[in-house]
mmCIF file of C-alpha atoms in Angstrom:
data_model
loop_
_atom_site.group_PDB
_atom_site.id
_atom_site.type_symbol
_atom_site.label_atom_id
_atom_site.label_comp_id
_atom_site.label_asym_id
_atom_site.label_seq_id
_atom_site.Cartn_x
_atom_site.Cartn_y
_atom_site.Cartn_z
ATOM 1 C CA UNK A 24 103.643 88.148 92.264
ATOM 2 C CA UNK A 25 101.721 91.404 91.080
ATOM 3 C CA UNK A 26 103.607 94.399 90.878
ATOM 4 C CA UNK A 27 103.073 98.123 90.579
ATOM 5 C CA UNK A 28 105.267 100.361 88.621
ATOM 6 C CA UNK A 29 105.136 103.802 90.027
ATOM 7 C CA UNK A 30 106.789 106.788 88.335
ATOM 8 C CA UNK A 31 108.728 108.951 88.668
ATOM 9 C CA UNK A 32 110.914 107.492 91.471
ATOM 10 C CA UNK A 33 111.715 111.054 92.531
ATOM 11 C CA UNK A 34 111.131 114.721 91.543
ATOM 12 C CA UNK A 35 111.907 118.261 92.513
ATOM 13 C CA UNK A 36 109.337 120.785 92.789
ATOM 14 C CA UNK A 37 109.223 124.605 92.950
ATOM 15 C CA UNK A 38 106.574 126.084 95.002
ATOM 16 C CA UNK A 39 103.550 126.798 92.578
ATOM 17 C CA UNK A 40 104.158 124.142 90.203
ATOM 18 C CA UNK A 41 101.722 121.273 89.169
ATOM 19 C CA UNK A 42 103.094 117.660 89.851
ATOM 20 C CA UNK A 43 102.000 114.426 88.465
ATOM 21 C CA UNK A 44 102.744 110.812 89.099
ATOM 22 C CA UNK A 45 101.440 107.459 88.017
ATOM 23 C CA UNK A 46 101.187 103.847 88.683
ATOM 24 C CA UNK A 47 100.797 100.973 86.186
ATOM 25 C CA UNK A 48 100.378 97.325 86.419
ATOM 26 C CA UNK A 49 100.017 94.359 84.127
ATOM 27 C CA UNK A 50 97.152 93.195 86.576
ATOM 28 C CA UNK A 51 93.747 94.507 86.933
ATOM 29 C CA UNK A 52 92.798 96.257 90.255
ATOM 30 C CA UNK A 53 89.356 97.005 91.459
ATOM 31 C CA UNK A 54 90.566 99.604 94.062
ATOM 32 C CA UNK A 55 93.313 102.392 93.767
ATOM 33 C CA UNK A 56 94.715 104.056 96.913
ATOM 34 C CA UNK A 57 97.147 107.024 97.182
ATOM 35 C CA UNK A 58 99.142 107.493 100.325
ATOM 36 C CA UNK A 59 101.521 110.166 101.640
ATOM 37 C CA UNK A 60 104.327 109.538 104.077
ATOM 38 C CA UNK A 61 105.851 112.620 105.893
ATOM 39 C CA UNK A 62 109.345 112.279 107.016
ATOM 40 C CA UNK A 63 109.667 110.282 110.202
ATOM 41 C CA UNK A 64 105.803 109.232 109.901
ATOM 42 C CA UNK A 65 103.808 106.344 108.615
ATOM 43 C CA UNK A 66 101.619 106.725 105.343
ATOM 44 C CA UNK A 67 98.456 108.426 105.426
ATOM 45 C CA UNK A 68 95.550 107.775 103.170
ATOM 46 C CA UNK A 69 95.008 110.622 100.693
ATOM 47 C CA UNK A 70 92.503 109.378 98.167
ATOM 48 C CA UNK A 71 90.546 106.086 97.521
ATOM 49 C CA UNK A 72 89.127 105.228 94.047
ATOM 50 C CA UNK A 73 86.544 102.489 93.472
ATOM 51 C CA UNK A 74 85.464 102.520 89.887
ATOM 52 C CA UNK A 75 87.155 102.498 86.487
ATOM 53 C CA UNK A 76 87.194 106.108 85.016
ATOM 54 C CA UNK A 77 86.739 107.498 88.389
ATOM 55 C CA UNK A 78 88.155 111.022 89.037
ATOM 56 C CA UNK A 79 88.077 112.267 92.670
ATOM 57 C CA UNK A 80 89.715 115.444 94.235
ATOM 58 C CA UNK A 81 90.800 115.937 97.721
ATOM 59 C CA UNK A 82 91.704 119.962 98.049
ATOM 60 C CA UNK A 83 94.539 120.453 95.490
ATOM 61 C CA UNK A 84 95.099 116.694 94.884
ATOM 62 C CA UNK A 85 93.219 114.803 92.224
ATOM 63 C CA UNK A 86 93.531 111.231 91.256
ATOM 64 C CA UNK A 87 91.874 109.018 88.454
ATOM 65 C CA UNK A 88 91.411 105.221 88.273
ATOM 66 C CA UNK A 89 92.361 104.308 84.574
ATOM 67 C CA UNK A 90 89.612 102.910 82.431
ATOM 68 C CA UNK A 91 91.728 99.668 81.738
ATOM 69 C CA UNK A 92 91.866 99.485 85.573
ATOM 70 C CA UNK A 93 95.403 98.687 85.172
ATOM 71 C CA UNK A 94 96.620 102.334 86.003
ATOM 72 C CA UNK A 95 96.218 105.253 88.157
ATOM 73 C CA UNK A 96 97.458 108.999 88.412
ATOM 74 C CA UNK A 97 97.738 111.451 91.112
ATOM 75 C CA UNK A 98 98.124 115.267 90.245
ATOM 76 C CA UNK A 99 98.999 117.901 92.622
ATOM 77 C CA UNK A 100 98.109 121.570 91.702
ATOM 78 C CA UNK A 101 100.127 124.606 92.688
ATOM 79 C CA UNK A 102 102.479 122.738 94.922
ATOM 80 C CA UNK A 103 103.303 124.090 98.372
ATOM 81 C CA UNK A 104 106.592 123.163 100.671
ATOM 82 C CA UNK A 105 104.423 120.941 102.788
ATOM 83 C CA UNK A 106 103.784 118.672 99.730
ATOM 84 C CA UNK A 107 107.353 117.231 100.137
ATOM 85 C CA UNK A 108 107.079 113.565 101.142
ATOM 86 C CA UNK A 109 106.986 110.213 99.553
ATOM 87 C CA UNK A 110 103.723 109.281 97.901
ATOM 88 C CA UNK A 111 102.649 105.619 97.455
ATOM 89 C CA UNK A 112 100.095 103.976 95.212
ATOM 90 C CA UNK A 113 98.367 100.796 96.218
ATOM 91 C CA UNK A 114 95.995 98.438 94.442
ATOM 92 C CA UNK A 115 93.431 95.958 95.751
ATOM 93 C CA UNK A 116 91.777 93.157 93.819
ATOM 94 C CA UNK A 117 87.936 92.498 93.595
ATOM 95 C CA UNK A 118 86.979 90.520 96.669
ATOM 96 C CA UNK A 119 90.364 91.074 98.492
ATOM 97 C CA UNK A 120 90.868 92.486 101.836
ATOM 98 C CA UNK A 121 93.586 94.620 102.958
ATOM 99 C CA UNK A 122 95.644 91.562 103.107
ATOM 100 C CA UNK A 123 96.024 91.648 99.292
ATOM 101 C CA UNK A 124 96.880 95.322 99.265
ATOM 102 C CA UNK A 125 99.951 95.965 97.082
ATOM 103 C CA UNK A 126 102.039 99.001 97.141
ATOM 104 C CA UNK A 127 104.026 100.803 94.645
ATOM 105 C CA UNK A 128 107.475 101.750 95.225
ATOM 106 C CA UNK A 129 106.878 105.134 96.033
ATOM 107 C CA UNK A 130 107.507 108.713 94.404
ATOM 108 C CA UNK A 131 109.618 111.123 96.540
ATOM 109 C CA UNK A 132 108.910 114.802 96.322
ATOM 110 C CA UNK A 133 111.540 117.172 97.237
ATOM 111 C CA UNK A 134 111.967 120.902 96.975
ATOM 112 C CA UNK A 135 114.168 122.340 94.244
ATOM 113 C CA UNK A 136 117.464 123.599 95.640
ATOM 114 C CA UNK B 10 93.165 109.678 120.231
ATOM 115 C CA UNK B 11 92.920 106.913 117.703
ATOM 116 C CA UNK B 12 96.332 105.453 116.967
ATOM 117 C CA UNK B 13 98.728 102.563 116.186
ATOM 118 C CA UNK B 14 101.623 102.648 118.601
ATOM 119 C CA UNK B 15 104.718 100.851 117.800
ATOM 120 C CA UNK B 16 107.847 100.440 120.221
ATOM 121 C CA UNK B 17 110.662 100.989 120.322
ATOM 122 C CA UNK B 18 110.989 103.872 117.724
ATOM 123 C CA UNK B 19 114.717 102.851 117.243
ATOM 124 C CA UNK B 20 116.565 99.551 117.939
ATOM 125 C CA UNK B 21 120.145 98.606 117.415
ATOM 126 C CA UNK B 22 120.874 94.951 117.809
ATOM 127 C CA UNK B 23 123.466 92.338 116.825
ATOM 128 C CA UNK B 24 123.130 89.323 114.776
ATOM 129 C CA UNK B 25 121.226 86.456 116.405
ATOM 130 C CA UNK B 26 119.820 88.101 119.413
ATOM 131 C CA UNK B 27 116.038 87.666 119.653
ATOM 132 C CA UNK B 28 113.875 90.808 119.611
ATOM 133 C CA UNK B 29 110.377 91.705 119.632
ATOM 134 C CA UNK B 30 108.603 94.954 118.171
ATOM 135 C CA UNK B 31 105.452 95.553 119.769
ATOM 136 C CA UNK B 32 102.377 97.009 118.030
ATOM 137 C CA UNK B 33 99.137 97.975 119.790
ATOM 138 C CA UNK B 34 96.015 99.772 118.280
ATOM 139 C CA UNK B 35 93.165 101.375 120.413
ATOM 140 C CA UNK B 36 90.541 101.310 117.585
ATOM 141 C CA UNK B 37 89.069 97.870 118.031
ATOM 142 C CA UNK B 38 90.331 96.928 114.354
ATOM 143 C CA UNK B 39 90.053 93.557 113.204
ATOM 144 C CA UNK B 40 92.848 93.705 110.556
ATOM 145 C CA UNK B 41 96.476 94.275 111.560
ATOM 146 C CA UNK B 42 99.701 94.080 109.414
ATOM 147 C CA UNK B 43 103.405 94.592 109.500
ATOM 148 C CA UNK B 44 105.363 96.042 106.458
ATOM 149 C CA UNK B 45 108.943 96.805 105.941
ATOM 150 C CA UNK B 46 110.381 99.816 103.979
ATOM 151 C CA UNK B 47 113.665 99.714 102.284
ATOM 152 C CA UNK B 48 114.812 102.358 99.809
ATOM 153 C CA UNK B 49 113.905 101.674 96.180
ATOM 154 C CA UNK B 50 111.639 98.739 97.343
ATOM 155 C CA UNK B 51 108.816 100.734 98.828
ATOM 156 C CA UNK B 52 106.497 98.987 101.345
ATOM 157 C CA UNK B 53 106.433 95.198 101.483
ATOM 158 C CA UNK B 54 104.164 93.077 103.482
ATOM 159 C CA UNK B 55 105.656 90.756 105.916
ATOM 160 C CA UNK B 56 102.450 89.120 107.799
ATOM 161 C CA UNK B 57 99.079 90.084 108.471
ATOM 162 C CA UNK B 58 96.220 89.400 110.640
ATOM 163 C CA UNK B 59 92.388 89.385 109.695
ATOM 164 C CA UNK B 60 91.507 88.901 113.466
ATOM 165 C CA UNK B 61 92.444 87.186 116.571
ATOM 166 C CA UNK B 62 94.329 83.938 116.241
ATOM 167 C CA UNK B 63 94.209 84.348 112.374
ATOM 168 C CA UNK B 64 97.596 85.256 110.794
ATOM 169 C CA UNK B 65 98.901 85.058 107.075
ATOM 170 C CA UNK B 66 102.015 85.508 105.427
ATOM 171 C CA UNK B 67 102.569 88.419 103.187
ATOM 172 C CA UNK B 68 105.313 88.805 100.574
ATOM 173 C CA UNK B 69 108.473 88.581 102.763
ATOM 174 C CA UNK B 70 107.846 86.576 105.775
ATOM 175 C CA UNK B 71 111.248 84.694 106.141
ATOM 176 C CA UNK B 72 112.968 85.400 109.248
ATOM 177 C CA UNK B 73 109.739 86.883 111.161
ATOM 178 C CA UNK B 74 107.144 85.559 113.458
ATOM 179 C CA UNK B 75 103.780 87.001 114.659
ATOM 180 C CA UNK B 76 101.003 86.257 117.158
ATOM 181 C CA UNK B 77 97.755 87.785 117.535
ATOM 182 C CA UNK B 78 96.401 86.460 120.853
ATOM 183 C CA UNK B 79 94.371 89.858 121.560
ATOM 184 C CA UNK B 80 92.648 92.166 119.158
ATOM 185 C CA UNK B 81 94.642 95.123 120.191
ATOM 186 C CA UNK B 82 98.188 93.677 119.946
ATOM 187 C CA UNK B 83 100.184 92.221 117.146
ATOM 188 C CA UNK B 84 104.093 91.867 117.808
ATOM 189 C CA UNK B 85 106.652 91.119 115.294
ATOM 190 C CA UNK B 86 109.250 88.598 116.546
ATOM 191 C CA UNK B 87 112.772 88.251 114.975
ATOM 192 C CA UNK B 88 114.013 84.859 116.519
ATOM 193 C CA UNK B 89 117.586 85.197 115.062
ATOM 194 C CA UNK B 90 117.899 88.684 113.510
ATOM 195 C CA UNK B 91 120.372 89.100 110.492
ATOM 196 C CA UNK B 92 121.747 92.231 108.836
ATOM 197 C CA UNK B 93 119.498 92.082 105.973
ATOM 198 C CA UNK B 94 116.619 92.624 108.253
ATOM 199 C CA UNK B 95 117.926 96.106 108.953
ATOM 200 C CA UNK B 96 114.905 98.204 107.890
ATOM 201 C CA UNK B 97 112.040 100.476 108.830
ATOM 202 C CA UNK B 98 109.138 98.651 109.928
ATOM 203 C CA UNK B 99 105.552 99.629 110.106
ATOM 204 C CA UNK B 100 102.750 98.312 111.740
ATOM 205 C CA UNK B 101 99.157 99.201 110.373
ATOM 206 C CA UNK B 102 95.564 98.199 111.129
ATOM 207 C CA UNK B 103 92.011 98.779 109.874
ATOM 208 C CA UNK B 104 88.485 97.962 110.311
ATOM 209 C CA UNK B 105 87.289 95.426 107.876
ATOM 210 C CA UNK B 106 83.837 97.137 107.345
ATOM 211 C CA UNK B 107 82.760 100.040 104.960
ATOM 212 C CA UNK B 108 85.542 100.184 102.291
ATOM 213 C CA UNK B 109 88.746 102.341 102.427
ATOM 214 C CA UNK B 110 87.029 105.733 103.031
ATOM 215 C CA UNK B 111 85.385 104.502 106.027
ATOM 216 C CA UNK B 112 88.106 102.126 107.163
ATOM 217 C CA UNK B 113 91.482 103.289 105.979
ATOM 218 C CA UNK B 114 94.659 101.695 106.876
ATOM 219 C CA UNK B 115 96.256 103.453 109.985
ATOM 220 C CA UNK B 116 99.856 103.319 110.046
ATOM 221 C CA UNK B 117 102.098 103.517 113.238
ATOM 222 C CA UNK B 118 105.178 105.888 113.162
ATOM 223 C CA UNK B 119 107.676 103.044 112.358
ATOM 224 C CA UNK B 120 110.574 101.386 114.070
ATOM 225 C CA UNK B 121 113.966 101.910 112.677
ATOM 226 C CA UNK B 122 115.717 98.577 113.113
ATOM 227 C CA UNK B 123 119.472 98.113 112.679
ATOM 228 C CA UNK B 124 121.315 94.755 113.015
ATOM 229 C CA UNK B 125 124.828 94.600 113.026
#
């Protein structure tokens, strides 16, 4: 089946640093989504991208839908402690419903000790 | 408050003892789904339902059953649980209209299941 390769698997941040993570696939997607999961809770939608090349911001978060439609990245600027959590990308094909949503394996963001 | 409610939050059981994890949403959503989350594997879909009496297999349906007799409820049934079903389970729901900005997937807070 289709797979999303999300990287990095984990990363440590220091407050104030910028953070980048990405998702790639061998398949084309028509919608890319980014979710965040806080400890002990379910994932929450951060950003949805609908068009190739689209760049969308939500506060300190910026996400882009790759031109090839096979990748997407998420940037977090000036990170703060509450950014800690697991970030998931998800892709959806044209004409598909939420039933065809495919999730990446997640990027775990932790605070540098 | 709009929410997806799962029960129980934590469950420890033994191999072979049938169990049901309940999921209820109060948003009149057509679509509901079950995922399991395992370290290093992310979220994998077990079953989903596009509407009442319509259910479909996701990526990892083996060992699970679901039913959708009413719009608001979508229980997950493990007829004969095994240790490899130890996992964190999430129920989710959404409307089918308007794209993900207008109808994002709403997740419950999870059920941590341990099968010994």
